Amino acid sequence: MLSLKGIHKSFPGVNALTDMNLDVRSGEIHALVGENGAGKSTLTRIIAGVHQPDSGELSFDGRAVRWSSPGEAKKAGIHVIYQEFVLFPHLSVAENIYIGHERRNRLGFVDHRRTRRDAAELLARFGLDMDPAALVQDLSVADQQMVEIAKALVHDVKLLILDEPTAVISGPEVDVLFRRLRSLRDAGVAIVYISHRLEEIFALCDRVTVLKDGKYVATREIGAVNRDDLISLMVGRSLSDLFPPRRKRSDEGEVVLDVRGINVPGRVHDASITLRAGEITGLAGMVGAGRSELAFAIFGALKTSAGQVLLRGRDISNVTPARAIREGIGLVTEDRKGQGLAMQLDIAANVTASTISEVSRFGLIDRRREEEIARGEIANFRIACRGPATSVSLMSGGNQQKVIVARWARTSTEVLILDEPTRGVDVGAKAEIYRIIQELADRGIAVLMISSELPEIVGMSDRVVVMREGHIVGELSSAEISEEAVIGLATHQSAA
């Protein structure tokens, strides 16, 4: 269905792709993997007609092509679903599906009844029980994703490209997505699946192509490789090197934070958790289990209706984020772009954002001091950049995440809460972030790590607490931690 041979693409000062090759067959799900900066996004944009290759051959559906625009590629049957959905939240499901291809009556006016009817038929063919008249803003993220896929199916889709489709969903929602994609594959659609989550590649895909530094590395049948093979192809290191060696703990550390019976109305119910010095506590559970809400409540960013928070025995209940920071508690949020970083500012400003008083005097920022601090953190956290004045918007996801962790590591002398610390980060950057987390714990900081990735929970945690439907439903000691044990607690019948 799709073939690329010897594709080259450069931008001013950067060779994005060099001698790139890829072939995708009809009726297969083909994984595209590699670290951030490997060339996946550039390759996708060339396939979709956003960029023109400098040289090389591209053929689609049996003929040589060179797209002049994304519209031409889409007309030929190529559709891309990006991480950021292109939806209109205040319009209905049906209106979003047929946007630009509105159903009209004989007078040329939009026929809303026909639009809803056709949308219902399309959704039914895809096995979706969704109200075509519902507003997109009222849908779950998983259902919004299905609307994006339905938009593609309005056309004669021959090649569907999905970029990190499970970045914002998990558990049963992922299972639903996989069933839909397999149905499309069985109908003859070629699918390119881009993901950092290697377990998904093995569960879903037929073949996998690995990219590294803008170059083609290899294509393998999925049954011919294992997880360690893929990691070695991507980053030149084995799976055993991904997580830091598990530490031997002779005794339990001192209790730093004792959370007792916390309630967040409608979200967290009677939750109690203890964090100890030098310990990495994993907080696991399905999306919607209340993990992030518990973290925000501890940090003072969500109002609680009951419960106590003790920091080394002192009651700091109803703490505010400002006081939490003063007390040595930090929170790395899941949404690094929306809640974590000031995207238009540089590294120096972002690193010192939580300690602004340290770099200001009489209301003025001491830029020299700010950059001095940033240079130290760039070295400490091995942040790849040109210097403190580099805009974070120009950095890879892994390096953006290091900037956030560097900021909070400066202030989090007691507790550091990390919510999905490696979401959207490539394998190589993950290994670096895991090393940083381990080093922070070794300093004696109590670390609470929220993650939806079971290998991460198992590989990093000294102890695991599991939530379900707002309740804490179990705790696993180091010897008890396994993927099966975590899943068993997370998916058990509803809490009483």
Short mmCIF file of C-alpha atoms in Angstrom, two decimals:
data_model
loop_
_atom_site.label_atom_id
_atom_site.label_comp_id
_atom_site.label_asym_id
_atom_site.label_seq_id
_atom_site.Cartn_x
_atom_site.Cartn_y
_atom_site.Cartn_z
CA MET A 1 0.00 0.00 0.00
CA LEU A 2 2.79 2.43 0.95
CA SER A 3 6.46 2.39 0.02
CA LEU A 4 9.20 4.93 0.76
CA LYS A 5 12.73 4.44 -0.53
CA GLY A 6 15.80 6.56 0.11
CA ILE A 7 13.85 9.50 1.52
CA HIS A 8 15.94 12.51 2.53
CA LYS A 9 14.59 15.59 4.32
CA SER A 10 16.49 18.47 5.89
CA PHE A 11 15.54 21.71 7.57
CA PRO A 12 17.87 24.67 8.15
CA GLY A 13 20.77 23.26 10.16
CA VAL A 14 19.15 19.85 10.69
CA ASN A 15 19.12 16.60 8.70
CA ALA A 16 15.76 15.20 9.78
CA LEU A 17 15.74 12.06 7.59
CA THR A 18 18.60 10.34 5.78
CA ASP A 19 18.05 7.46 3.34
CA MET A 20 14.76 6.53 5.04
CA ASN A 21 12.87 3.38 3.96
CA LEU A 22 9.42 2.12 4.91
CA ASP A 23 6.85 -0.22 3.43
CA VAL A 24 3.36 -0.82 4.79
CA ARG A 25 1.03 -3.53 3.48
CA SER A 26 -2.74 -3.45 3.10
CA GLY A 27 -4.48 -5.17 5.99
CA GLU A 28 -1.66 -4.85 8.51
CA ILE A 29 -0.94 -2.81 11.61
CA HIS A 30 2.61 -1.57 11.25
CA ALA A 31 4.37 -0.09 14.28
CA LEU A 32 6.75 2.85 13.90
CA VAL A 33 9.07 3.22 16.90
CA GLY A 34 12.12 5.20 17.92
CA GLU A 35 13.30 7.76 20.44
CA ASN A 36 12.17 11.37 20.32
CA GLY A 37 14.09 12.95 17.45
CA ALA A 38 14.31 9.65 15.56
CA GLY A 39 12.33 11.13 12.64
CA LYS A 40 8.87 9.64 13.20
CA SER A 41 7.03 12.96 13.04
CA THR A 42 8.89 14.17 9.94
CA LEU A 43 8.26 10.86 8.19
CA THR A 44 4.56 11.01 9.09
CA ARG A 45 4.26 14.53 7.71
CA ILE A 46 5.89 13.48 4.44
CA ILE A 47 3.46 10.58 4.09
CA ALA A 48 0.56 12.94 4.84
CA GLY A 49 1.69 15.64 2.39
CA VAL A 50 2.63 18.25 5.00
CA HIS A 51 6.31 18.17 3.98
CA GLN A 52 7.93 17.46 0.63
CA PRO A 53 10.97 15.15 0.65
CA ASP A 54 14.21 16.59 -0.71
CA SER A 55 14.84 13.34 -2.57
CA GLY A 56 13.73 9.72 -2.67
CA GLU A 57 10.75 7.76 -3.93
CA LEU A 58 7.25 7.56 -2.46
CA SER A 59 4.55 5.28 -3.87
CA PHE A 60 1.02 4.79 -2.63
CA ASP A 61 -1.60 2.27 -3.73
CA GLY A 62 0.57 1.09 -6.59
CA ARG A 63 1.63 4.40 -8.11
CA ALA A 64 4.47 6.86 -7.62
CA VAL A 65 3.25 10.04 -5.91
CA ARG A 66 4.52 13.36 -4.63
CA TRP A 67 1.79 15.11 -2.65
CA SER A 68 1.40 18.83 -3.17
CA SER A 69 -0.71 19.27 -0.02
CA PRO A 70 -2.26 17.36 2.91
CA GLY A 71 -5.61 17.68 1.13
CA GLU A 72 -4.30 15.73 -1.84
CA ALA A 73 -2.99 12.95 0.40
CA LYS A 74 -6.28 12.83 2.28
CA LYS A 75 -8.24 12.65 -0.98
CA ALA A 76 -6.12 9.64 -1.95
CA GLY A 77 -7.07 7.89 1.31
CA ILE A 78 -4.36 8.83 3.83
CA HIS A 79 -5.57 10.07 7.22
CA VAL A 80 -3.55 11.01 10.31
CA ILE A 81 -4.88 11.15 13.87
CA TYR A 82 -2.51 13.26 15.95
CA GLN A 83 -2.11 13.32 19.74
CA GLU A 84 -3.93 16.67 19.88
CA PHE A 85 -7.41 16.09 18.51
CA VAL A 86 -8.72 18.39 15.79
CA LEU A 87 -12.28 18.64 17.10
CA PHE A 88 -14.76 21.44 17.75
CA PRO A 89 -15.90 20.95 21.36
CA HIS A 90 -19.08 23.04 21.05
CA LEU A 91 -20.33 21.10 18.02
CA SER A 92 -22.06 17.74 18.09
CA VAL A 93 -20.51 14.36 17.29
CA ALA A 94 -22.29 14.29 13.93
CA GLU A 95 -21.21 17.83 13.04
CA ASN A 96 -17.60 17.04 13.86
CA ILE A 97 -17.63 13.83 11.81
CA TYR A 98 -18.94 15.58 8.69
CA ILE A 99 -17.22 18.94 9.11
CA GLY A 100 -16.24 20.08 5.61
CA HIS A 101 -18.44 17.37 4.11
CA GLU A 102 -21.81 18.50 5.41
CA ARG A 103 -24.98 16.67 4.38
CA ARG A 104 -27.15 19.16 2.49
CA ASN A 105 -30.70 19.27 1.17
CA ARG A 106 -31.79 20.17 -2.36
CA LEU A 107 -31.66 23.87 -1.52
CA GLY A 108 -28.05 23.65 -0.38
CA PHE A 109 -28.75 24.09 3.33
CA VAL A 110 -27.19 21.78 5.92
CA ASP A 111 -29.52 18.85 6.59
CA HIS A 112 -29.00 18.26 10.32
CA ARG A 113 -31.36 15.29 10.48
CA ARG A 114 -29.55 13.49 7.66
CA THR A 115 -26.17 14.38 9.21
CA ARG A 116 -27.18 12.77 12.51
CA ARG A 117 -28.66 9.73 10.73
CA ASP A 118 -25.56 9.14 8.59
CA ALA A 119 -23.32 9.63 11.63
CA ALA A 120 -25.35 7.07 13.60
CA GLU A 121 -24.96 4.53 10.78
CA LEU A 122 -21.22 5.15 10.57
CA LEU A 123 -20.75 4.83 14.33
CA ALA A 124 -22.81 1.63 14.36
CA ARG A 125 -20.64 0.11 11.62
CA PHE A 126 -17.66 0.88 13.79
CA GLY A 127 -19.37 -0.74 16.77
CA LEU A 128 -19.76 2.49 18.74
CA ASP A 129 -22.75 3.22 20.96
CA MET A 130 -22.60 7.02 20.84
CA ASP A 131 -25.27 9.71 20.54
CA PRO A 132 -24.60 11.66 17.30
CA ALA A 133 -26.28 14.72 18.85
CA ALA A 134 -24.00 14.77 21.93
CA LEU A 135 -21.59 17.68 22.22
CA VAL A 136 -17.95 16.64 21.84
CA GLN A 137 -17.01 18.63 24.96
CA ASP A 138 -19.20 16.27 27.01
CA LEU A 139 -17.47 13.10 25.76
CA SER A 140 -14.69 11.18 27.46
CA VAL A 141 -11.25 11.46 25.90
CA ALA A 142 -11.61 7.89 24.60
CA ASP A 143 -14.88 8.73 22.85
CA GLN A 144 -13.36 11.89 21.39
CA GLN A 145 -10.65 9.71 19.91
CA MET A 146 -13.31 7.47 18.34
CA VAL A 147 -14.88 10.57 16.78
CA GLU A 148 -11.50 11.38 15.22
CA ILE A 149 -11.34 7.88 13.74
CA ALA A 150 -14.95 8.12 12.53
CA LYS A 151 -14.03 11.39 10.75
CA ALA A 152 -11.44 9.46 8.76
CA LEU A 153 -13.94 6.73 7.88
CA VAL A 154 -16.23 9.26 6.19
CA HIS A 155 -13.71 9.04 3.36
CA ASP A 156 -12.38 5.99 1.57
CA VAL A 157 -9.54 5.51 4.04
CA LYS A 158 -6.75 3.26 2.81
CA LEU A 159 -3.99 4.24 5.23
CA LEU A 160 -4.62 5.37 8.81
CA ILE A 161 -1.76 6.79 10.90
CA LEU A 162 -2.18 7.08 14.67
CA ASP A 163 0.34 9.09 16.71
CA GLU A 164 0.49 7.98 20.37
CA PRO A 165 -3.24 7.13 20.45
CA THR A 166 -3.17 5.79 24.03
CA ALA A 167 -1.35 8.73 25.61
CA VAL A 168 -4.57 9.85 27.29
CA ILE A 169 -6.45 6.56 27.74
CA SER A 170 -5.79 3.25 29.47
CA GLY A 171 -7.31 -0.03 30.58
CA PRO A 172 -10.71 -0.90 29.03
CA GLU A 173 -10.54 2.13 26.71
CA VAL A 174 -7.33 0.79 25.15
CA ASP A 175 -8.99 -2.60 24.65
CA VAL A 176 -11.87 -0.93 22.80
CA LEU A 177 -9.47 1.02 20.58
CA PHE A 178 -7.51 -2.13 19.75
CA ARG A 179 -10.68 -4.00 18.77
CA ARG A 180 -11.65 -1.17 16.40
CA LEU A 181 -8.20 -1.06 14.82
CA ARG A 182 -8.17 -4.83 14.29
CA SER A 183 -11.56 -4.55 12.58
CA LEU A 184 -10.17 -1.91 10.23
CA ARG A 185 -7.11 -4.07 9.54
CA ASP A 186 -9.33 -7.04 8.75
CA ALA A 187 -11.25 -4.82 6.32
CA GLY A 188 -8.03 -4.20 4.41
CA VAL A 189 -7.00 -0.83 5.84
CA ALA A 190 -3.26 -0.28 6.32
CA ILE A 191 -2.51 1.19 9.75
CA VAL A 192 0.69 2.86 10.98
CA TYR A 193 0.79 2.84 14.78
CA ILE A 194 3.26 5.16 16.56
CA SER A 195 3.78 4.53 20.28
CA HIS A 196 6.42 4.62 23.02
CA ARG A 197 4.54 1.86 24.86
CA LEU A 198 6.26 -1.29 23.70
CA GLU A 199 3.74 -3.61 25.35
CA GLU A 200 1.11 -2.19 22.97
CA ILE A 201 3.31 -2.91 19.95
CA PHE A 202 3.43 -6.60 20.86
CA ALA A 203 -0.29 -6.78 21.69
CA LEU A 204 -1.50 -5.12 18.49
CA CYS A 205 0.95 -4.91 15.62
CA ASP A 206 1.99 -7.29 12.85
CA ARG A 207 5.33 -5.72 11.95
CA VAL A 208 7.54 -3.01 13.40
CA THR A 209 9.98 -0.54 11.83
CA VAL A 210 12.65 1.06 14.02
CA LEU A 211 14.11 4.54 13.38
CA LYS A 212 17.11 6.12 15.05
CA ASP A 213 18.60 9.59 14.51
CA GLY A 214 16.60 10.13 11.32
CA LYS A 215 17.75 6.85 9.79
CA TYR A 216 16.12 3.52 9.06
CA VAL A 217 17.37 0.76 11.38
CA ALA A 218 15.29 -2.35 10.73
CA THR A 219 11.87 -3.84 10.02
CA ARG A 220 10.88 -7.03 11.83
CA GLU A 221 7.89 -9.34 12.05
CA ILE A 222 6.53 -8.77 15.55
CA GLY A 223 6.83 -12.48 16.37
CA ALA A 224 10.54 -12.41 15.59
CA VAL A 225 11.53 -9.87 18.27
CA ASN A 226 11.03 -9.32 21.97
CA ARG A 227 11.00 -6.17 24.11
CA ASP A 228 14.75 -6.31 24.75
CA ASP A 229 15.44 -6.64 21.02
CA LEU A 230 13.41 -3.51 20.23
CA ILE A 231 15.06 -1.46 22.96
CA SER A 232 18.49 -2.51 21.72
CA LEU A 233 17.57 -1.49 18.17
CA MET A 234 16.21 1.89 19.33
CA VAL A 235 18.81 3.00 21.84
CA GLY A 236 21.65 0.50 21.82
CA ARG A 237 21.02 -0.70 25.36
CA SER A 238 19.29 -3.78 26.78
CA LEU A 239 16.12 -3.94 28.82
CA SER A 240 18.12 -4.78 31.93
CA ASP A 241 19.72 -1.34 31.67
CA LEU A 242 16.41 0.56 31.47
CA PHE A 243 15.61 0.56 35.21
CA PRO A 244 18.21 1.30 37.91
CA PRO A 245 19.29 -1.74 39.96
CA ARG A 246 16.77 -2.41 42.72
CA ARG A 247 18.17 -1.20 46.01
CA LYS A 248 18.56 -3.44 49.03
CA ARG A 249 16.81 -1.77 51.95
CA SER A 250 17.92 -2.98 55.36
CA ASP A 251 15.16 -1.13 57.20
CA GLU A 252 12.16 1.10 56.59
CA GLY A 253 12.83 4.79 56.33
CA GLU A 254 11.31 7.38 58.64
CA VAL A 255 7.70 8.32 57.92
CA VAL A 256 7.78 11.68 56.14
CA LEU A 257 4.15 12.10 55.07
CA ASP A 258 1.16 10.44 56.70
CA VAL A 259 -2.13 10.96 54.85
CA ARG A 260 -5.20 9.83 56.82
CA GLY A 261 -8.74 9.46 55.50
CA ILE A 262 -8.57 12.10 52.77
CA ASN A 263 -11.83 12.86 50.96
CA VAL A 264 -12.20 14.87 47.76
CA PRO A 265 -15.96 15.06 47.07
CA GLY A 266 -16.88 12.72 44.23
CA ARG A 267 -13.26 11.80 43.50
CA VAL A 268 -11.34 10.39 46.47
CA HIS A 269 -12.91 8.48 49.35
CA ASP A 270 -11.29 7.89 52.76
CA ALA A 271 -7.79 7.49 51.29
CA SER A 272 -4.82 6.86 53.57
CA ILE A 273 -1.21 6.52 52.45
CA THR A 274 2.19 6.70 54.15
CA LEU A 275 5.37 7.92 52.42
CA ARG A 276 8.80 7.14 53.86
CA ALA A 277 12.19 8.78 53.47
CA GLY A 278 14.24 7.30 50.63
CA GLU A 279 11.39 5.15 49.37
CA ILE A 280 9.73 5.17 45.94
CA THR A 281 6.05 4.43 46.42
CA GLY A 282 4.19 3.57 43.22
CA LEU A 283 0.56 4.66 42.95
CA ALA A 284 -1.24 2.49 40.39
CA GLY A 285 -4.78 2.14 39.06
CA MET A 286 -6.87 2.67 35.95
CA VAL A 287 -7.57 6.09 34.45
CA GLY A 288 -10.25 7.71 36.61
CA ALA A 289 -9.25 5.79 39.75
CA GLY A 290 -8.51 9.03 41.60
CA ARG A 291 -4.71 8.91 41.63
CA SER A 292 -4.10 12.42 40.29
CA GLU A 293 -6.85 13.82 42.47
CA LEU A 294 -5.21 12.34 45.58
CA ALA A 295 -1.89 13.87 44.55
CA PHE A 296 -3.48 17.29 44.02
CA ALA A 297 -5.22 17.03 47.40
CA ILE A 298 -1.95 16.25 49.18
CA PHE A 299 -0.32 19.23 47.45
CA GLY A 300 -3.24 21.51 48.34
CA ALA A 301 -4.41 22.05 44.75
CA LEU A 302 -7.77 20.32 45.39
CA LYS A 303 -10.04 21.08 48.33
CA THR A 304 -10.69 18.22 50.74
CA SER A 305 -13.82 17.66 52.80
CA ALA A 306 -12.20 15.42 55.43
CA GLY A 307 -8.92 13.87 56.48
CA GLN A 308 -5.52 14.78 57.86
CA VAL A 309 -2.08 15.32 56.34
CA LEU A 310 0.89 15.02 58.69
CA LEU A 311 4.39 16.05 57.63
CA ARG A 312 6.91 14.47 60.02
CA GLY A 313 4.18 14.44 62.64
CA ARG A 314 3.05 18.05 62.14
CA ASP A 315 -0.52 18.62 60.97
CA ILE A 316 -0.51 20.51 57.67
CA SER A 317 -4.10 19.66 56.67
CA ASN A 318 -5.76 22.13 54.26
CA VAL A 319 -2.32 23.14 53.03
CA THR A 320 -2.11 25.47 50.03
CA PRO A 321 0.28 24.85 47.11
CA ALA A 322 2.38 27.84 48.24
CA ARG A 323 2.76 26.43 51.73
CA ALA A 324 3.36 22.92 50.37
CA ILE A 325 6.32 24.29 48.42
CA ARG A 326 7.64 26.05 51.53
CA GLU A 327 7.30 22.78 53.46
CA GLY A 328 9.43 20.94 50.88
CA ILE A 329 6.67 19.19 48.92
CA GLY A 330 6.76 19.22 45.10
CA LEU A 331 4.36 18.05 42.40
CA VAL A 332 5.32 17.20 38.81
CA THR A 333 1.97 17.23 37.01
CA GLU A 334 0.89 14.86 34.26
CA ASP A 335 0.24 17.68 31.77
CA ARG A 336 3.72 19.13 31.36
CA LYS A 337 2.73 21.62 28.65
CA GLY A 338 -0.55 22.82 30.16
CA GLN A 339 0.30 22.74 33.88
CA GLY A 340 4.04 22.13 34.21
CA LEU A 341 5.96 24.43 31.90
CA ALA A 342 5.76 28.05 30.81
CA MET A 343 6.18 27.08 27.16
CA GLN A 344 7.12 30.56 25.90
CA LEU A 345 9.91 30.99 28.45
CA ASP A 346 13.41 29.55 28.51
CA ILE A 347 15.03 26.87 30.65
CA ALA A 348 16.39 29.36 33.19
CA ALA A 349 12.96 30.88 33.89
CA ASN A 350 11.31 27.46 34.14
CA VAL A 351 13.92 25.93 36.43
CA THR A 352 13.67 28.81 38.94
CA ALA A 353 9.89 29.29 38.68
CA SER A 354 9.12 27.73 42.08
CA THR A 355 11.92 29.68 43.84
CA ILE A 356 11.49 33.08 42.26
CA SER A 357 12.49 34.87 45.46
CA GLU A 358 15.95 33.34 45.15
CA VAL A 359 16.59 35.11 41.86
CA SER A 360 14.76 38.39 42.41
CA ARG A 361 15.38 41.56 44.35
CA PHE A 362 13.07 44.53 44.75
CA GLY A 363 10.70 42.85 42.30
CA LEU A 364 13.33 42.51 39.57
CA ILE A 365 14.73 39.25 38.21
CA ASP A 366 18.48 38.78 38.49
CA ARG A 367 18.98 37.21 35.09
CA ARG A 368 22.64 36.38 35.70
CA ARG A 369 21.77 34.45 38.87
CA GLU A 370 18.88 32.72 37.11
CA GLU A 371 21.12 31.50 34.31
CA GLU A 372 23.83 30.43 36.78
CA ILE A 373 21.35 28.18 38.59
CA ALA A 374 20.03 26.82 35.29
CA ARG A 375 23.53 25.93 34.07
CA GLY A 376 24.06 23.86 37.20
CA GLU A 377 20.80 21.98 36.73
CA ILE A 378 21.45 21.43 33.02
CA ALA A 379 24.67 19.66 34.02
CA ASN A 380 23.09 17.77 36.94
CA PHE A 381 20.17 16.44 34.91
CA ARG A 382 22.01 16.07 31.58
CA ILE A 383 19.52 18.30 29.78
CA ALA A 384 20.29 18.44 26.05
CA CYS A 385 20.13 22.10 25.00
CA ARG A 386 22.20 25.03 23.79
CA GLY A 387 22.13 26.73 27.16
CA PRO A 388 19.91 28.36 29.82
CA ALA A 389 18.32 30.70 27.25
CA THR A 390 16.93 27.80 25.16
CA SER A 391 13.14 27.99 24.86
CA VAL A 392 11.52 24.89 26.32
CA SER A 393 9.08 24.87 23.40
CA LEU A 394 11.97 23.82 21.13
CA MET A 395 13.01 20.85 23.27
CA SER A 396 12.10 17.17 23.08
CA GLY A 397 9.54 15.78 25.50
CA GLY A 398 12.20 13.99 27.51
CA ASN A 399 14.28 17.12 28.01
CA GLN A 400 11.18 19.18 28.84
CA GLN A 401 10.40 16.63 31.53
CA LYS A 402 13.93 16.90 32.93
CA VAL A 403 13.49 20.69 33.21
CA ILE A 404 10.34 20.19 35.31
CA VAL A 405 11.98 17.58 37.52
CA ALA A 406 15.03 19.84 37.93
CA ARG A 407 12.76 22.66 39.13
CA TRP A 408 11.02 20.56 41.75
CA ALA A 409 14.15 18.71 42.85
CA ARG A 410 15.51 22.10 44.00
CA THR A 411 12.58 22.67 46.38
CA SER A 412 11.35 19.17 47.24
CA THR A 413 13.42 18.46 50.30
CA GLU A 414 10.78 16.21 51.88
CA VAL A 415 8.31 14.80 49.34
CA LEU A 416 8.24 14.69 45.53
CA ILE A 417 5.06 13.58 43.76
CA LEU A 418 5.49 12.56 40.11
CA ASP A 419 2.31 12.13 38.03
CA GLU A 420 3.04 10.06 34.89
CA PRO A 421 6.70 11.20 34.84
CA THR A 422 7.56 9.53 31.50
CA ARG A 423 4.34 10.00 29.52
CA GLY A 424 5.16 10.71 25.88
CA VAL A 425 8.89 10.24 26.53
CA ASP A 426 11.10 7.93 24.48
CA VAL A 427 12.89 4.90 25.90
CA GLY A 428 16.29 6.53 26.17
CA ALA A 429 14.90 9.55 28.03
CA LYS A 430 12.90 7.23 30.28
CA ALA A 431 16.09 5.55 31.45
CA GLU A 432 17.54 8.97 32.30
CA ILE A 433 14.43 10.02 34.21
CA TYR A 434 14.40 6.73 36.13
CA ARG A 435 18.01 7.38 37.13
CA ILE A 436 17.07 10.85 38.35
CA ILE A 437 14.12 9.54 40.39
CA GLN A 438 16.36 6.92 42.00
CA GLU A 439 18.98 9.54 42.87
CA LEU A 440 16.33 11.76 44.49
CA ALA A 441 15.15 8.84 46.61
CA ASP A 442 18.74 8.09 47.56
CA ARG A 443 18.95 11.65 48.94
CA GLY A 444 16.24 10.68 51.42
CA ILE A 445 13.30 12.28 49.64
CA ALA A 446 9.99 10.40 49.88
CA VAL A 447 8.88 9.83 46.28
CA LEU A 448 5.30 9.12 45.21
CA MET A 449 5.22 8.00 41.57
CA ILE A 450 1.90 7.75 39.72
CA SER A 451 2.06 5.71 36.52
CA SER A 452 -0.26 3.88 34.14
CA GLU A 453 2.67 1.87 32.75
CA LEU A 454 2.90 -1.41 34.64
CA PRO A 455 6.55 -2.14 33.70
CA GLU A 456 7.42 1.28 35.16
CA ILE A 457 5.50 0.62 38.39
CA VAL A 458 7.11 -2.81 38.78
CA GLY A 459 10.60 -1.70 37.74
CA MET A 460 10.82 1.41 39.93
CA SER A 461 8.70 0.94 43.05
CA ASP A 462 9.84 -0.14 46.50
CA ARG A 463 6.17 -0.41 47.45
CA VAL A 464 2.94 -0.10 45.42
CA VAL A 465 -0.41 1.34 46.51
CA VAL A 466 -3.37 0.64 44.21
CA MET A 467 -6.49 2.78 43.77
CA ARG A 468 -9.85 1.91 42.25
CA GLU A 469 -12.89 4.19 41.92
CA GLY A 470 -11.47 6.72 44.37
CA HIS A 471 -10.60 4.14 47.01
CA ILE A 472 -7.23 2.72 48.02
CA VAL A 473 -7.84 -0.99 47.61
CA GLY A 474 -4.50 -2.58 48.39
CA GLU A 475 -0.78 -2.28 49.03
CA LEU A 476 2.03 -4.50 47.75
CA SER A 477 5.41 -4.86 49.42
CA SER A 478 8.57 -5.12 47.33
CA ALA A 479 8.44 -8.93 47.29
CA GLU A 480 4.77 -8.93 46.24
CA ILE A 481 5.04 -6.49 43.31
CA SER A 482 4.17 -7.93 39.90
CA GLU A 483 2.11 -6.80 36.94
CA GLU A 484 -0.46 -9.51 37.66
CA ALA A 485 -0.82 -8.44 41.30
CA VAL A 486 -1.29 -4.77 40.36
CA ILE A 487 -3.85 -5.56 37.65
CA GLY A 488 -5.71 -7.86 40.02
CA LEU A 489 -6.18 -5.07 42.57
CA ALA A 490 -6.89 -2.37 39.99
CA THR A 491 -9.64 -4.28 38.17
CA HIS A 492 -11.37 -6.11 41.05
CA GLN A 493 -15.09 -5.65 41.60
CA SER A 494 -16.27 -2.18 42.72
CA ALA A 495 -15.25 -1.05 46.17
CA ALA A 496 -17.98 -1.05 48.78
#
